[in-house]
PDB file of C-alpha atoms in Angstrom:
ATOM      1  CA  MET A   1     114.665 145.879 120.592  1.00  0.00           C
ATOM      2  CA  GLY A   2     114.343 147.342 117.147  1.00  0.00           C
ATOM      3  CA  LYS A   3     112.971 144.129 115.638  1.00  0.00           C
ATOM      4  CA  THR A   4     109.416 143.711 114.524  1.00  0.00           C
ATOM      5  CA  ALA A   5     107.405 140.540 114.857  1.00  0.00           C
ATOM      6  CA  THR A   6     107.448 140.140 111.082  1.00  0.00           C
ATOM      7  CA  SER A   7     111.245 140.306 110.869  1.00  0.00           C
ATOM      8  CA  ILE A   8     111.566 137.733 113.651  1.00  0.00           C
ATOM      9  CA  ILE A   9     109.110 135.398 111.883  1.00  0.00           C
ATOM     10  CA  PHE A  10     111.004 135.775 108.593  1.00  0.00           C
ATOM     11  CA  SER A  11     114.327 135.140 110.324  1.00  0.00           C
ATOM     12  CA  VAL A  12     113.116 131.985 112.031  1.00  0.00           C
ATOM     13  CA  THR A  13     111.413 130.776 108.839  1.00  0.00           C
ATOM     14  CA  TRP A  14     114.625 131.275 106.851  1.00  0.00           C
ATOM     15  CA  ASP A  15     116.670 129.389 109.469  1.00  0.00           C
ATOM     16  CA  VAL A  16     114.233 126.466 109.461  1.00  0.00           C
ATOM     17  CA  LEU A  17     114.183 126.405 105.654  1.00  0.00           C
ATOM     18  CA  LYS A  18     117.984 126.350 105.531  1.00  0.00           C
ATOM     19  CA  TYR A  19     117.982 123.468 108.004  1.00  0.00           C
ATOM     20  CA  PHE A  20     115.482 121.401 105.997  1.00  0.00           C
ATOM     21  CA  LEU A  21     117.223 122.101 102.692  1.00  0.00           C
ATOM     22  CA  GLY A  22     120.520 121.044 104.218  1.00  0.00           C
ATOM     23  CA  ILE A  23     122.315 124.319 103.595  1.00  0.00           C
ATOM     24  CA  ASN A  24     123.553 124.742 107.160  1.00  0.00           C
ATOM     25  CA  ALA A  25     125.858 121.707 107.126  1.00  0.00           C
ATOM     26  CA  PRO A  26     127.904 122.656 104.029  1.00  0.00           C
ATOM     27  CA  LEU A  27     128.146 126.279 105.149  1.00  0.00           C
ATOM     28  CA  GLY A  28     129.314 125.227 108.597  1.00  0.00           C
ATOM     29  CA  CYS A  29     131.733 122.670 107.171  1.00  0.00           C
ATOM     30  CA  PHE A  30     133.360 125.231 104.871  1.00  0.00           C
ATOM     31  CA  GLY A  31     133.406 127.620 107.811  1.00  0.00           C
ATOM     32  CA  GLY A  32     135.566 125.181 109.772  1.00  0.00           C
ATOM     33  CA  SER A  33     133.068 123.397 112.018  1.00  0.00           C
ATOM     34  CA  VAL A  34     133.985 119.736 112.438  1.00  0.00           C
ATOM     35  CA  TRP A  35     130.507 118.757 113.619  1.00  0.00           C
ATOM     36  CA  SER A  36     128.956 120.320 110.528  1.00  0.00           C
ATOM     37  CA  CYS A  37     131.289 118.207 108.373  1.00  0.00           C
ATOM     38  CA  VAL A  38     130.255 115.093 110.288  1.00  0.00           C
ATOM     39  CA  ASP A  39     126.599 116.054 109.833  1.00  0.00           C
ATOM     40  CA  LEU A  40     127.163 116.583 106.108  1.00  0.00           C
ATOM     41  CA  VAL A  41     128.800 113.166 105.667  1.00  0.00           C
ATOM     42  CA  THR A  42     126.118 111.329 107.650  1.00  0.00           C
ATOM     43  CA  ASN A  43     123.385 113.036 105.632  1.00  0.00           C
ATOM     44  CA  LEU A  44     125.056 111.957 102.397  1.00  0.00           C
ATOM     45  CA  ILE A  45     125.361 108.372 103.634  1.00  0.00           C
ATOM     46  CA  ALA A  46     121.688 108.341 104.616  1.00  0.00           C
ATOM     47  CA  ALA A  47     120.653 109.722 101.216  1.00  0.00           C
ATOM     48  CA  LYS A  48     122.744 107.057  99.472  1.00  0.00           C
ATOM     49  CA  ARG A  49     121.079 104.313 101.494  1.00  0.00           C
ATOM     50  CA  VAL A  50     117.610 105.613 100.671  1.00  0.00           C
ATOM     51  CA  LEU A  51     118.427 105.615  96.954  1.00  0.00           C
ATOM     52  CA  GLN A  52     119.958 102.168  97.255  1.00  0.00           C
ATOM     53  CA  MET A  53     116.837 100.825  98.984  1.00  0.00           C
ATOM     54  CA  GLY A  54     114.724 102.202  96.142  1.00  0.00           C
ATOM     55  CA  ARG A  55     116.793 100.298  93.602  1.00  0.00           C
ATOM     56  CA  ILE A  56     116.626  97.117  95.672  1.00  0.00           C
ATOM     57  CA  LEU A  57     112.846  97.384  95.973  1.00  0.00           C
ATOM     58  CA  GLY A  58     112.579  97.958  92.229  1.00  0.00           C
ATOM     59  CA  ARG A  59     114.663  94.868  91.513  1.00  0.00           C
ATOM     60  CA  SER A  60     112.701  92.711  93.937  1.00  0.00           C
ATOM     61  CA  THR A  61     109.440  93.857  92.349  1.00  0.00           C
ATOM     62  CA  ALA A  62     110.786  92.956  88.915  1.00  0.00           C
ATOM     63  CA  HIS A  63     111.849  89.508  90.147  1.00  0.00           C
ATOM     64  CA  PHE A  64     108.450  88.933  91.740  1.00  0.00           C
ATOM     65  CA  GLU A  65     106.664  89.888  88.528  1.00  0.00           C
ATOM     66  CA  LEU A  66     108.985  87.635  86.536  1.00  0.00           C
ATOM     67  CA  SER A  67     108.288  84.668  88.791  1.00  0.00           C
ATOM     68  CA  ARG A  68     104.536  85.320  88.550  1.00  0.00           C
ATOM     69  CA  SER A  69     104.679  85.534  84.767  1.00  0.00           C
ATOM     70  CA  CYS A  70     106.607  82.242  84.589  1.00  0.00           C
ATOM     71  CA  SER A  71     104.199  80.356  86.827  1.00  0.00           C
ATOM     72  CA  THR A  72     101.230  80.605  84.450  1.00  0.00           C
ATOM     73  CA  PRO A  73     102.978  78.923  81.458  1.00  0.00           C
ATOM     74  CA  LYS A  74     104.403  76.322  83.839  1.00  0.00           C
ATOM     75  CA  ARG A  75     100.925  75.434  85.114  1.00  0.00           C
ATOM     76  CA  ARG A  76      99.618  75.289  81.554  1.00  0.00           C
ATOM     77  CA  ALA A  77     102.453  72.986  80.513  1.00  0.00           C
ATOM     78  CA  GLU A  78     101.773  70.723  83.496  1.00  0.00           C
ATOM     79  CA  GLN A  79      98.093  70.523  82.541  1.00  0.00           C
ATOM     80  CA  ILE A  80      99.004  69.584  78.971  1.00  0.00           C
ATOM     81  CA  LEU A  81     101.427  66.899  80.170  1.00  0.00           C
ATOM     82  CA  ARG A  82      98.815  65.470  82.560  1.00  0.00           C
ATOM     83  CA  ALA A  83      96.254  65.361  79.770  1.00  0.00           C
ATOM     84  CA  ALA A  84      98.633  63.565  77.407  1.00  0.00           C
TER      85      ALA A  84
END
């Protein structure tokens, strides 16, 4: 007792926000929880992989655009050689 509906809603909202921002894992890890440390490390590995995938996709897009830009002059050169 002694809690209002508003205070309960704010408490739950704050807990969910901390979870989504990833604050719970570092706080738990520094507090001595092994599972929070494991959660923190796995979250960092996942974030690294997402960033790595972004770089890979960017590189593959650049290579695709490069190959497309090279194909037009190649076709033009082939047409000139056929005409000669």
